[in-house]
Coordinates of C-alpha atoms in Angstrom, one line a residue:
M1 CA -18.3 -18.0 18.3
K2 CA -19.7 -14.6 19.1
E3 CA -18.0 -13.2 15.9
K4 CA -19.4 -16.1 13.8
I5 CA -23.0 -15.4 15.1
I6 CA -22.7 -11.7 14.2
F7 CA -21.4 -12.6 10.7
L8 CA -24.2 -15.1 10.2
F9 CA -26.7 -12.4 11.3
I10 CA -25.2 -9.9 9.0
F11 CA -25.1 -12.3 6.1
V12 CA -28.7 -13.5 6.5
T13 CA -30.0 -9.9 6.9
Q14 CA -28.2 -8.8 3.7
Y15 CA -29.4 -11.9 1.8
C16 CA -33.0 -11.7 2.8
F17 CA -33.6 -8.1 3.1
G18 CA -31.2 -6.6 0.5
V19 CA -29.1 -4.4 2.8
I20 CA -26.0 -2.7 1.4
S21 CA -23.4 -2.1 4.3
L22 CA -20.2 -0.1 4.4
P23 CA -17.3 -0.1 6.7
Y24 CA -17.4 2.5 9.5
I25 CA -14.7 4.5 7.8
F26 CA -17.6 5.6 5.4
T27 CA -20.3 7.6 7.0
D28 CA -22.0 10.9 6.6
N29 CA -19.6 13.9 7.1
M30 CA -16.5 11.9 5.9
V31 CA -13.5 13.3 4.1
L32 CA -12.0 11.6 1.1
Q33 CA -8.5 12.1 0.0
R34 CA -8.1 14.5 -3.0
N35 CA -6.2 13.9 -6.2
T36 CA -5.9 10.2 -5.9
E37 CA -7.9 7.1 -6.7
I38 CA -10.4 6.3 -3.9
V39 CA -11.3 2.7 -3.1
I40 CA -14.9 2.1 -1.9
W41 CA -15.8 -1.3 -0.5
G42 CA -18.6 -3.0 1.3
R43 CA -21.1 -5.9 1.5
S44 CA -24.3 -6.8 0.0
I45 CA -26.3 -9.7 -1.5
P46 CA -23.9 -12.2 -3.1
N47 CA -23.4 -11.6 -6.7
E48 CA -25.3 -8.4 -6.8
N49 CA -24.5 -5.6 -9.2
I50 CA -23.4 -2.4 -7.4
R51 CA -23.4 1.0 -8.7
I52 CA -21.8 4.1 -7.0
L53 CA -22.8 7.6 -7.9
F54 CA -20.5 10.4 -6.8
R55 CA -20.3 13.8 -8.4
N56 CA -20.0 13.0 -12.1
Q57 CA -18.8 9.5 -11.7
N58 CA -21.0 6.4 -12.1
V59 CA -19.0 3.3 -11.2
H60 CA -20.0 -0.4 -11.4
C61 CA -18.9 -3.5 -9.6
T62 CA -20.2 -7.0 -8.7
A63 CA -20.3 -8.5 -5.3
D64 CA -18.6 -11.9 -5.0
R65 CA -20.4 -15.0 -3.7
N66 CA -19.8 -13.9 -0.1
G67 CA -21.4 -10.5 -0.8
N68 CA -18.0 -8.6 -0.7
W69 CA -17.5 -5.9 -3.3
K70 CA -14.9 -3.2 -4.1
T71 CA -14.5 -0.6 -6.7
T72 CA -12.5 2.6 -7.3
L73 CA -13.4 6.1 -8.0
Q74 CA -11.1 8.4 -10.2
P75 CA -9.2 11.2 -8.5
I76 CA -11.2 14.2 -7.4
V77 CA -10.1 17.8 -6.6
S78 CA -10.8 19.3 -3.1
G79 CA -14.4 20.6 -2.5
G80 CA -17.8 19.7 -1.2
P81 CA -20.1 19.2 0.5
Y82 CA -21.3 16.3 -1.8
E83 CA -23.4 13.2 -1.6
M84 CA -22.6 9.6 -2.5
T85 CA -25.3 7.0 -3.4
I86 CA -24.6 3.3 -3.5
K87 CA -27.2 1.2 -5.4
G88 CA -27.7 -2.5 -5.8
N89 CA -30.1 -4.1 -8.3
R90 CA -31.6 -6.1 -5.5
S91 CA -31.0 -4.0 -2.5
E92 CA -32.2 -0.6 -1.1
S93 CA -29.9 2.2 -2.1
L94 CA -27.8 3.9 0.5
T95 CA -26.8 7.7 0.4
L96 CA -23.9 9.3 2.4
K97 CA -24.3 13.0 2.9
N98 CA -22.2 16.2 3.6
I99 CA -19.0 14.6 2.2
L100 CA -15.9 16.7 1.7
V101 CA -12.9 16.0 -0.5
G102 CA -9.6 17.2 0.9
D103 CA -6.4 15.9 2.8
V104 CA -6.9 13.0 5.2
W105 CA -4.3 12.3 7.9
L106 CA -4.0 9.3 10.2
A107 CA -3.2 10.5 13.7
S108 CA -2.0 7.7 15.9
G109 CA 0.1 6.9 19.1
Q110 CA -0.7 6.8 22.8
S111 CA -2.2 9.2 25.3
N112 CA -0.6 12.5 24.2
M113 CA -2.2 12.0 20.8
E114 CA -5.5 10.6 22.1
W115 CA -5.8 13.5 24.7
N116 CA -8.9 15.5 23.8
L117 CA -9.3 19.1 23.1
A118 CA -11.5 19.7 26.1
G119 CA -8.6 18.8 28.4
V120 CA -6.0 21.1 27.1
D121 CA -5.0 24.8 27.0
G122 CA -6.9 27.0 24.5
Y123 CA -10.2 24.9 24.5
Q124 CA -12.4 27.8 25.6
E125 CA -11.0 30.1 23.0
E126 CA -11.7 27.5 20.3
L127 CA -15.3 27.3 21.3
K128 CA -15.7 31.1 20.5
Q129 CA -15.0 30.8 16.9
E130 CA -17.6 32.4 14.7
K131 CA -16.6 30.1 11.8
F132 CA -15.1 26.7 12.5
P133 CA -12.4 25.4 10.1
L134 CA -13.4 22.6 7.6
I135 CA -12.2 19.8 9.8
R136 CA -13.8 16.4 10.3
H137 CA -12.7 13.9 12.9
I138 CA -13.4 10.1 13.3
K139 CA -12.3 8.3 16.4
I140 CA -11.4 4.6 15.9
Q141 CA -12.7 2.8 18.9
R142 CA -10.3 0.8 21.2
Q143 CA -10.2 -2.8 20.2
I144 CA -7.7 -5.6 20.1
N145 CA -7.4 -8.9 18.2
S146 CA -4.8 -11.6 17.8
L147 CA -5.5 -11.9 14.0
P148 CA -6.0 -9.0 11.4
Q149 CA -9.6 -7.9 11.2
E150 CA -11.5 -6.5 8.2
S151 CA -13.9 -4.3 10.2
L152 CA -13.8 -1.4 12.7
S153 CA -15.9 -1.2 15.8
E154 CA -18.9 1.2 15.2
T155 CA -17.9 4.8 15.0
H156 CA -18.7 7.8 12.7
W157 CA -17.2 11.1 11.4
E158 CA -17.9 14.3 13.2
V159 CA -18.0 17.9 11.8
A160 CA -15.9 20.4 13.8
N161 CA -18.2 22.6 15.8
S162 CA -18.7 23.8 19.3
S163 CA -20.5 20.6 20.4
T164 CA -18.0 18.2 18.9
I165 CA -14.5 19.5 19.1
G166 CA -14.1 18.8 22.7
D167 CA -13.8 15.0 21.9
F168 CA -11.3 15.5 19.1
S169 CA -7.7 14.7 19.5
A170 CA -6.2 18.0 20.6
T171 CA -2.8 17.5 18.8
A172 CA -4.6 16.4 15.7
Y173 CA -7.1 19.3 15.8
F174 CA -4.6 22.0 16.0
F175 CA -2.6 20.3 13.3
A176 CA -5.7 20.2 11.1
K177 CA -6.6 23.8 11.9
K178 CA -3.2 25.1 10.9
M179 CA -3.2 23.0 7.8
F180 CA -6.6 24.4 6.8
E181 CA -5.6 27.9 7.5
E182 CA -2.6 27.6 5.2
T183 CA -4.1 25.5 2.4
G184 CA -7.8 26.2 2.4
V185 CA -8.2 22.5 1.8
P186 CA -10.7 20.4 4.0
I187 CA -8.9 18.2 6.5
G188 CA -10.0 14.8 7.7
I189 CA -8.4 13.3 10.8
I190 CA -8.6 9.5 11.4
N191 CA -7.7 9.3 15.1
S192 CA -6.5 5.8 15.8
S193 CA -4.7 6.2 19.2
W194 CA -4.8 4.6 22.5
G195 CA -3.3 5.9 25.8
G196 CA -0.4 4.0 27.5
T197 CA 0.2 1.6 24.6
V198 CA 3.7 0.3 23.5
I199 CA 4.8 0.5 19.8
E200 CA 4.9 -3.2 19.4
S201 CA 1.2 -3.6 19.6
W202 CA 0.9 -1.2 16.6
I203 CA 3.2 -3.2 14.3
P204 CA 1.8 -5.9 12.0
R205 CA 3.0 -9.5 12.4
D206 CA 4.3 -9.7 8.8
A207 CA 6.6 -6.9 9.5
F208 CA 8.1 -8.6 12.6
E209 CA 8.5 -11.8 10.4
Q210 CA 10.4 -9.9 7.8
S211 CA 12.7 -8.3 10.3
S212 CA 15.8 -10.3 11.2
Y213 CA 15.9 -8.6 14.6
F214 CA 12.4 -9.4 15.6
R215 CA 11.8 -12.8 13.7
E216 CA 12.6 -15.0 16.6
M217 CA 10.3 -13.0 18.9
I218 CA 7.3 -13.2 16.7
S219 CA 7.8 -16.9 15.9
K220 CA 6.7 -17.5 19.4
M221 CA 3.2 -16.0 18.8
P222 CA 0.6 -18.5 17.8
K223 CA -1.8 -17.8 15.0
I224 CA -5.0 -18.3 17.0
N225 CA -8.1 -16.2 17.5
I226 CA -8.5 -13.9 20.5
E227 CA -10.9 -16.2 22.5
E228 CA -8.4 -19.2 22.3
L229 CA -5.5 -16.9 23.3
Q230 CA -7.4 -15.5 26.3
K231 CA -8.4 -18.9 27.4
R232 CA -5.0 -20.3 27.2
N233 CA -3.6 -17.2 28.8
I234 CA -5.6 -16.9 32.0
K235 CA -5.2 -20.6 32.8
G236 CA -1.5 -20.5 32.3
K237 CA -1.1 -17.3 34.2
T238 CA -2.9 -18.6 37.3
D239 CA -0.8 -21.7 37.3
F240 CA 2.4 -19.8 36.8
F241 CA 1.9 -17.1 39.4
E242 CA 0.6 -19.5 42.1
K243 CA 3.8 -21.5 41.5
L244 CA 5.9 -18.5 41.6
T245 CA 4.4 -17.1 44.9
K246 CA 3.9 -20.5 46.4
T247 CA 0.3 -19.5 47.3
R248 CA -3.2 -20.0 46.1
I249 CA -4.7 -16.8 44.7
S250 CA -8.2 -17.9 45.9
D251 CA -6.8 -18.0 49.5
F252 CA -5.9 -14.3 49.7
K253 CA -7.7 -12.5 52.7
E254 CA -7.6 -8.7 52.6
K255 CA -8.2 -8.3 56.3
Q256 CA -5.4 -10.7 57.2
F257 CA -3.0 -9.0 54.8
L258 CA -3.8 -5.5 56.6
S259 CA -3.2 -6.9 60.0
N260 CA -0.2 -5.7 61.9
S261 CA 0.0 -9.1 63.5
Y262 CA 0.0 -11.1 60.2
D263 CA 2.9 -13.5 59.9
D264 CA 4.0 -12.7 56.3
K265 CA 7.3 -14.7 56.3
A266 CA 5.8 -17.3 53.7
L267 CA 4.8 -14.5 51.2
A268 CA 6.8 -13.9 48.2
E269 CA 9.1 -10.9 48.0
I270 CA 9.7 -8.3 45.4
Y271 CA 12.0 -5.3 45.2
V272 CA 10.2 -2.0 45.5
P273 CA 10.4 0.4 43.6
K274 CA 10.6 -1.7 40.4
P275 CA 7.9 -2.9 38.1
W276 CA 7.0 -6.5 39.0
E277 CA 7.2 -7.5 35.4
N278 CA 10.9 -6.9 35.6
Q279 CA 11.1 -9.3 38.5
G280 CA 9.6 -12.4 36.9
Y281 CA 5.9 -11.5 37.0
T282 CA 5.5 -11.2 33.2
A283 CA 2.1 -9.6 32.1
L284 CA 0.7 -9.6 35.6
D285 CA -2.4 -7.3 35.5
G286 CA -4.9 -7.3 38.3
I287 CA -5.1 -6.6 42.0
I288 CA -1.8 -7.0 43.8
W289 CA -0.9 -6.1 47.3
V290 CA 2.5 -5.2 48.7
R291 CA 3.5 -4.6 52.4
K292 CA 6.4 -3.6 54.5
T293 CA 7.1 -3.6 58.2
I294 CA 9.1 -0.8 59.9
E295 CA 10.1 0.0 63.4
L296 CA 9.4 3.3 65.1
T297 CA 10.5 4.8 68.3
D298 CA 8.8 7.0 71.0
E299 CA 10.5 10.0 69.2
D300 CA 8.8 9.2 66.0
L301 CA 5.3 9.4 67.5
K302 CA 5.4 13.1 68.4
G303 CA 3.6 14.2 65.3
D304 CA 2.1 13.3 62.0
A305 CA 4.4 11.6 59.5
I306 CA 4.6 12.0 55.7
I307 CA 4.9 8.9 53.5
H308 CA 6.5 9.3 50.0
L309 CA 5.7 6.5 47.6
G310 CA 6.7 8.0 44.3
Q311 CA 4.6 6.8 41.3
I312 CA 2.4 3.7 41.3
D313 CA 1.1 2.1 38.2
D314 CA -1.8 2.3 38.1
E315 CA -4.1 2.8 41.0
D316 CA -3.4 2.6 44.7
I317 CA -5.1 2.5 48.1
T318 CA -2.4 2.9 50.8
Y319 CA -2.9 1.8 54.4
F320 CA -0.9 2.3 57.5
N321 CA -1.5 -0.1 60.4
G322 CA -4.6 -1.1 58.7
K323 CA -6.0 2.4 58.3
E324 CA -6.4 4.0 54.8
I325 CA -4.2 7.1 54.4
G326 CA -4.7 7.9 50.7
R327 CA -5.6 6.7 47.3
M328 CA -4.9 7.9 43.6
K329 CA -5.8 6.6 40.2
Q330 CA -3.3 8.3 37.8
W331 CA -0.2 6.2 37.3
S332 CA 2.0 9.1 36.8
D333 CA 1.0 11.0 40.0
E334 CA 3.4 11.3 42.9
R335 CA 1.9 9.5 46.0
V336 CA 2.5 11.7 49.1
Y337 CA 0.2 10.9 52.1
T338 CA 0.0 12.1 55.7
V339 CA 0.0 9.4 58.4
P340 CA -1.7 10.8 61.5
A341 CA 0.2 10.6 64.6
S342 CA -2.8 8.8 66.2
I343 CA -2.1 5.6 64.2
L344 CA 1.7 5.5 64.6
Q345 CA 2.8 2.9 67.0
K346 CA 6.1 2.3 68.9
G347 CA 7.8 -0.8 67.5
K348 CA 6.2 -2.7 64.6
N349 CA 4.2 -0.7 61.9
T350 CA 2.8 -2.1 58.7
I351 CA 2.5 -0.3 55.3
A352 CA 0.2 -2.0 52.8
I353 CA -0.7 -0.9 49.3
R354 CA -3.5 -2.3 47.3
I355 CA -2.4 -1.8 43.6
V356 CA -4.7 -2.1 40.6
D357 CA -2.6 -2.6 37.4
T358 CA -4.8 -2.4 34.2
G359 CA -1.9 -3.0 31.8
G360 CA 1.7 -2.4 31.0
G361 CA 4.3 -2.1 33.9
G362 CA 2.8 -2.5 37.3
G363 CA 3.7 -1.4 40.8
L364 CA 5.9 1.4 42.4
W365 CA 8.4 2.6 39.8
S366 CA 10.0 5.8 40.9
A367 CA 13.8 6.2 41.9
P368 CA 14.6 4.5 45.1
E369 CA 15.4 7.7 46.9
F370 CA 11.8 9.0 46.4
L371 CA 10.5 6.2 48.8
K372 CA 10.7 7.3 52.4
L373 CA 8.7 8.0 55.6
Q374 CA 9.3 11.3 57.2
T375 CA 8.6 11.5 61.0
T376 CA 9.1 14.7 63.0
V377 CA 12.7 13.5 63.9
R378 CA 14.0 11.5 61.0
T379 CA 13.6 10.0 57.5
L380 CA 13.2 6.3 57.0
P381 CA 14.1 4.9 53.5
L382 CA 11.4 2.5 52.2
A383 CA 13.1 1.1 49.1
G384 CA 14.0 -2.6 49.4
K385 CA 12.3 -5.9 49.8
W386 CA 8.6 -5.9 50.3
K387 CA 6.1 -8.8 50.7
M388 CA 3.6 -9.2 47.9
A389 CA 0.4 -11.1 47.3
I390 CA -2.0 -11.5 44.3
Q391 CA -5.7 -11.0 45.0
K392 CA -7.0 -11.3 41.4
I393 CA -5.7 -11.7 37.9
F394 CA -7.6 -9.8 35.2
T395 CA -8.8 -12.2 32.6
D396 CA -8.7 -9.7 29.7
I397 CA -5.6 -9.7 27.6
D398 CA -3.9 -6.5 28.0
Q399 CA -3.4 -4.4 24.8
N400 CA 0.3 -4.4 25.4
E401 CA 0.7 -8.1 26.4
F402 CA 1.3 -9.5 22.9
P403 CA 2.5 -8.0 19.6
S404 CA 0.3 -6.6 16.9
L405 CA -2.9 -6.7 19.0
I406 CA -3.9 -3.0 18.3
Y407 CA -2.7 -3.1 14.7
N408 CA -4.9 -6.0 13.9
S409 CA -8.2 -4.1 15.0
M410 CA -7.4 -0.5 14.7
I411 CA -5.0 -0.1 11.7
H412 CA -5.5 -3.2 9.4
P413 CA -9.2 -2.4 8.7
L414 CA -8.0 1.0 7.2
I415 CA -5.6 -0.4 4.7
N416 CA -7.7 0.4 1.6
T417 CA -8.1 4.0 3.0
K418 CA -6.3 6.7 1.0
I419 CA -4.5 9.2 3.2
S420 CA -2.2 12.2 2.9
G421 CA 0.1 11.3 5.6
I422 CA 0.7 10.2 9.2
I423 CA 1.1 12.1 12.5
W424 CA 2.5 10.1 15.5
Y425 CA 2.9 10.8 19.2
Q426 CA 4.1 7.9 21.2
G427 CA 7.1 6.6 23.1
E428 CA 6.5 7.2 26.8
S429 CA 5.4 3.5 27.3
N430 CA 8.6 2.3 25.6
I431 CA 11.2 4.1 27.7
E432 CA 12.3 0.8 29.4
R433 CA 13.2 -0.5 26.0
A434 CA 14.4 2.9 24.6
F435 CA 17.5 1.4 22.8
E436 CA 15.3 -1.2 21.0
Y437 CA 13.1 1.6 19.9
N438 CA 15.8 2.3 17.3
K439 CA 14.5 -1.0 15.6
S440 CA 10.8 -1.0 16.4
F441 CA 10.0 2.7 15.5
P442 CA 11.5 2.5 11.9
L443 CA 9.8 -0.9 11.5
L444 CA 6.4 0.6 12.3
I445 CA 7.1 3.5 9.8
E446 CA 8.3 1.1 7.0
S447 CA 5.4 -1.4 7.5
W448 CA 2.7 1.3 7.6
R449 CA 4.1 2.8 4.4
Q450 CA 3.8 -0.7 2.7
L451 CA 0.1 -0.4 3.6
F452 CA -0.7 3.3 2.8
G453 CA 2.0 4.4 0.4
D454 CA 5.8 3.9 0.1
D455 CA 6.8 7.6 0.3
L456 CA 4.0 8.7 2.7
P457 CA 5.0 11.7 4.9
F458 CA 5.4 10.5 8.5
Y459 CA 5.8 13.3 11.1
Y460 CA 6.2 12.6 14.8
V461 CA 6.6 14.2 18.2
Q462 CA 9.7 13.7 20.3
I463 CA 8.5 13.0 23.9
A464 CA 8.4 16.0 26.0
T465 CA 10.4 17.1 29.1
Y466 CA 9.4 15.0 32.2
N467 CA 10.8 14.6 35.7
S468 CA 12.0 11.1 35.2
P469 CA 15.2 9.7 36.8
G470 CA 18.6 9.4 35.3
D471 CA 21.4 11.4 33.7
S472 CA 24.4 10.9 31.3
N473 CA 26.5 9.1 33.9
I474 CA 24.0 6.6 35.4
G475 CA 21.8 6.3 32.3
C476 CA 18.5 8.0 31.5
P477 CA 15.8 5.9 29.6
W478 CA 13.8 9.1 28.9
A479 CA 16.7 10.6 27.0
E480 CA 17.5 7.3 25.3
L481 CA 14.1 7.2 23.9
R482 CA 14.5 10.8 22.5
D483 CA 17.7 9.7 21.0
A484 CA 16.0 6.8 19.3
Q485 CA 13.4 9.2 17.8
L486 CA 16.1 11.5 16.7
N487 CA 17.9 8.6 15.0
T488 CA 14.6 7.7 13.1
L489 CA 15.0 11.0 11.1
K490 CA 17.4 9.0 8.8
I491 CA 14.3 7.5 7.2
K492 CA 13.3 9.6 4.1
N493 CA 10.3 11.9 4.3
T494 CA 10.0 11.9 8.1
G495 CA 10.0 14.9 10.4
M496 CA 10.2 15.3 14.2
V497 CA 8.7 18.0 16.5
V498 CA 10.9 18.9 19.4
T499 CA 8.9 19.8 22.6
T500 CA 11.5 20.5 25.2
D501 CA 10.3 24.1 25.7
I502 CA 6.6 23.4 26.0
G503 CA 6.4 20.4 28.2
N504 CA 5.7 20.2 32.0
P505 CA 8.2 18.3 34.1
E506 CA 5.4 17.5 36.6
N507 CA 2.9 16.2 34.1
I508 CA 3.5 13.5 31.5
H509 CA 0.5 14.9 29.5
P510 CA 1.5 18.5 28.9
R511 CA -1.4 20.7 28.1
N512 CA 0.0 22.9 25.3
K513 CA -1.1 20.8 22.4
M514 CA -1.8 23.8 20.2
E515 CA 2.0 24.4 19.7
V516 CA 2.5 20.7 19.1
G517 CA -0.1 20.6 16.5
K518 CA 1.2 23.8 14.8
R519 CA 4.7 22.4 14.7
L520 CA 3.6 19.3 13.1
A521 CA 1.8 21.3 10.4
M522 CA 5.0 23.3 10.0
L523 CA 6.6 20.0 9.0
A524 CA 3.8 19.1 6.6
L525 CA 3.9 22.6 5.0
S526 CA 7.7 22.3 4.7
S527 CA 8.2 25.6 6.5
Y528 CA 10.2 25.4 9.7
K529 CA 11.8 22.7 11.7
S530 CA 14.1 22.2 14.6
P531 CA 17.9 21.8 14.1
V532 CA 19.3 18.5 15.0
Y533 CA 23.0 17.4 15.6
L534 CA 24.9 17.0 12.3
H535 CA 28.6 16.4 13.2
M536 CA 31.3 17.5 15.7
Q537 CA 34.9 18.7 15.2
K538 CA 37.5 18.4 17.9
M539 CA 39.6 21.6 18.6
N540 CA 42.3 21.0 21.2
D541 CA 40.3 21.0 24.4
S542 CA 37.0 21.9 22.9
M543 CA 34.3 20.5 20.6
R544 CA 32.6 22.3 17.7
I545 CA 29.0 21.2 17.0
S546 CA 27.3 21.7 13.7
F547 CA 23.5 21.3 13.1
T548 CA 21.0 20.8 10.3
P549 CA 19.3 22.8 9.0
D550 CA 22.2 25.3 9.1
V551 CA 20.5 28.2 10.6
K552 CA 21.2 31.1 13.0
L553 CA 20.9 30.1 16.7
S554 CA 20.1 32.1 19.7
I555 CA 19.7 31.7 23.5
R556 CA 16.3 31.8 25.0
N557 CA 15.7 34.1 28.1
S558 CA 19.4 34.0 29.1
D559 CA 23.0 35.0 28.1
V560 CA 24.2 31.5 29.1
I561 CA 23.6 28.4 27.0
K562 CA 22.3 25.6 29.3
G563 CA 22.2 21.8 29.1
F564 CA 25.6 20.9 27.5
E565 CA 27.8 18.2 29.0
I566 CA 31.3 16.9 27.9
A567 CA 33.3 13.7 28.5
G568 CA 36.8 12.5 28.0
P569 CA 38.1 9.0 27.5
D570 CA 36.8 8.0 30.9
K571 CA 33.2 8.5 29.6
I572 CA 32.4 10.5 32.7
F573 CA 30.3 13.6 31.8
H574 CA 30.8 17.1 33.4
K575 CA 28.7 20.2 33.0
A576 CA 30.2 22.2 30.1
T577 CA 30.4 25.8 29.1
A578 CA 29.0 26.5 25.5
R579 CA 29.1 29.5 23.3
L580 CA 27.7 30.4 20.0
D581 CA 30.1 30.7 17.0
G582 CA 28.2 31.6 13.9
H583 CA 25.7 28.8 13.3
Q584 CA 27.7 26.4 15.5
V585 CA 28.4 25.9 19.2
V586 CA 31.7 25.4 20.8
V587 CA 31.6 23.3 24.0
Y588 CA 34.4 22.9 26.7
S589 CA 35.0 22.3 30.3
D590 CA 38.0 22.8 32.5
Q591 CA 37.6 19.4 34.0
V592 CA 37.9 17.7 30.5
K593 CA 41.2 18.2 28.7
E594 CA 40.8 15.5 26.1
P595 CA 37.1 15.6 25.0
V596 CA 35.6 12.7 23.1
S597 CA 31.8 13.3 23.5
V598 CA 29.2 16.0 23.9
R599 CA 25.7 15.5 25.1
Y600 CA 22.9 18.1 25.3
G601 CA 19.6 17.9 27.3
W602 CA 20.5 14.3 28.3
K603 CA 18.0 13.9 31.1
G604 CA 14.2 13.5 31.4
D605 CA 13.5 17.0 32.7
D606 CA 15.4 19.0 30.2
A607 CA 13.3 22.2 30.5
E608 CA 16.3 24.3 31.2
I609 CA 17.9 23.7 27.8
N610 CA 17.6 27.0 25.8
L611 CA 19.3 26.8 22.5
I612 CA 16.8 27.9 19.8
T613 CA 16.4 29.2 16.2
D614 CA 15.6 32.8 15.4
Y615 CA 12.2 31.5 14.6
G616 CA 11.7 30.1 18.1
L617 CA 12.0 26.4 17.6
P618 CA 14.3 24.4 20.1
V619 CA 17.3 22.5 19.1
S620 CA 16.9 18.8 19.7
P621 CA 18.7 17.0 22.5
F622 CA 21.5 14.9 21.2
R623 CA 24.7 12.9 21.9
T624 CA 27.8 12.7 19.7
D625 CA 29.0 9.3 21.0
N626 CA 28.0 5.7 20.7
F627 CA 28.6 4.6 24.2
D628 CA 26.5 1.8 25.5
L629 CA 23.1 3.0 26.9
S630 CA 21.3 1.8 30.1
T631 CA 18.5 0.3 28.2
K632 CA 20.6 -1.7 25.7
E633 CA 19.8 -5.1 27.2
N634 CA 16.0 -4.6 27.5
Y635 CA 13.9 -6.0 24.8
F636 CA 10.2 -6.8 24.1
K637 CA 9.2 -10.2 25.3
F638 CA 6.0 -12.1 26.0
D639 CA 5.0 -15.4 27.4
I640 CA 2.3 -17.7 25.9
F641 CA 1.2 -19.6 29.1
K642 CA 0.2 -23.2 28.5

């Protein structure tokens, strides 16, 4: 209803007062794509004659009976600044100023693409520039919808200068700066990114429908507006979760839950640490509490204790025997809190955590061994069954809850926009479904190319090193996601930036975005790229590994190549010795006499791996086998609650 009222207001305003309106992708300071036809569209009085004046072009079209019009400008070489005037025979004219013609790039993904320049290394140096590069940036505002939308939320283009660049995407800014330095062509960045988002929300519905793999999944998604979806969703969720927990959400009492004497036998149980979405609580976003009772002895009370809770998605306030001992808001931060000796008790003690989950996975999610209480005399493991209760379910639909929600509002309105290519930095939110990323990532690329151009360059960033659990023998979702990204290079006209050498194992948002942007530009400029695994050759008890491109390799800061593992027919991996042999690497281990597989950098924190090119780019992590992966059985799913 709200959308209908807004549409009616715009329609009446245009009809009565003769106002020409343009989508928000067209504003002062914009960049238009050079050397290609440029589509311009907008709204005016129904059946009005529209004329567009730009440089030496004078283009005419007529609005339809609903006031929509669209026309095309002939290709233009780079340059500017220019003005564009749109005139109607019954409306006031509209003039856009300070327009550049150059190369326009769509920058998309999650937080590592969205992360702004003011929050990364090198920002202060960028502010000191005497002459800023010819870069323009537009941030597409966060918005979701269950159906494809024609219009963006209000936004505008910004000129790169000391007062604006702090809000630019850092990765995209450094990419654009390098591109401008090398080509001299103005660069426009359309920044359509959203932190913490899964790839499925960025893929259009019709792409899922055309995919034999995803067709059954998308068939469950009704074609209804967002208001109806939200109404149906919250009612169904409330009924579902109350049935699951056998409690009424409205009956929750915080003081009672915190009490050491509270009899919690009737409460539902979940395993901690593990996202509750993986335990039947699908799409549960809101305020959720968990609690656990432990027993302490006199010996445990002789000093302060330290509680380790690992990472909690998203926010927590942690209590011990009813007293707050700490709180954090960042989902990727390790929770380590001091428990004062004064609140420790002999016998029964209660740990309670108030968790606010704003979207995606929720709850404690580190490896079980990270959860522990350390007293002065011993360590008590905390992983296991905890009691849980729901205080509140958030009514808003989460951007990751259903497929295509972000695409519909943040990509679809851009489909007439001419661009030079796409840069993409995403994947961290899909690690639980890393194997399925082999299907979803190529589908995104192919579907966006159908919208913006069949052979459009698509360059992306392999997720950086991060201290996440797992290895070759127990499974490592982080490495498996990197593997899916590596496999996607099979798609033509794609390129991947490897970042194992510039990440931060303790921060999922590494601050060296300058090098990331430069490496993306290297791909776009067809200069340098990281070698990737090509093939292997068995040689008695060793393996010879070849790479593409076939370039000279070296070892960074060491005489020893680190990060290689090798396995025999038993599929158990052992640390391996590796040596350079020309442009190839020979890998072996005394523990493996009949090698069948080699892996390199197969863990989340692979900062130690040190095989690089002579021009300084790291070799991508890889595997030579096709063994089953730990995430193979995980897939994207959603529930339409009725």
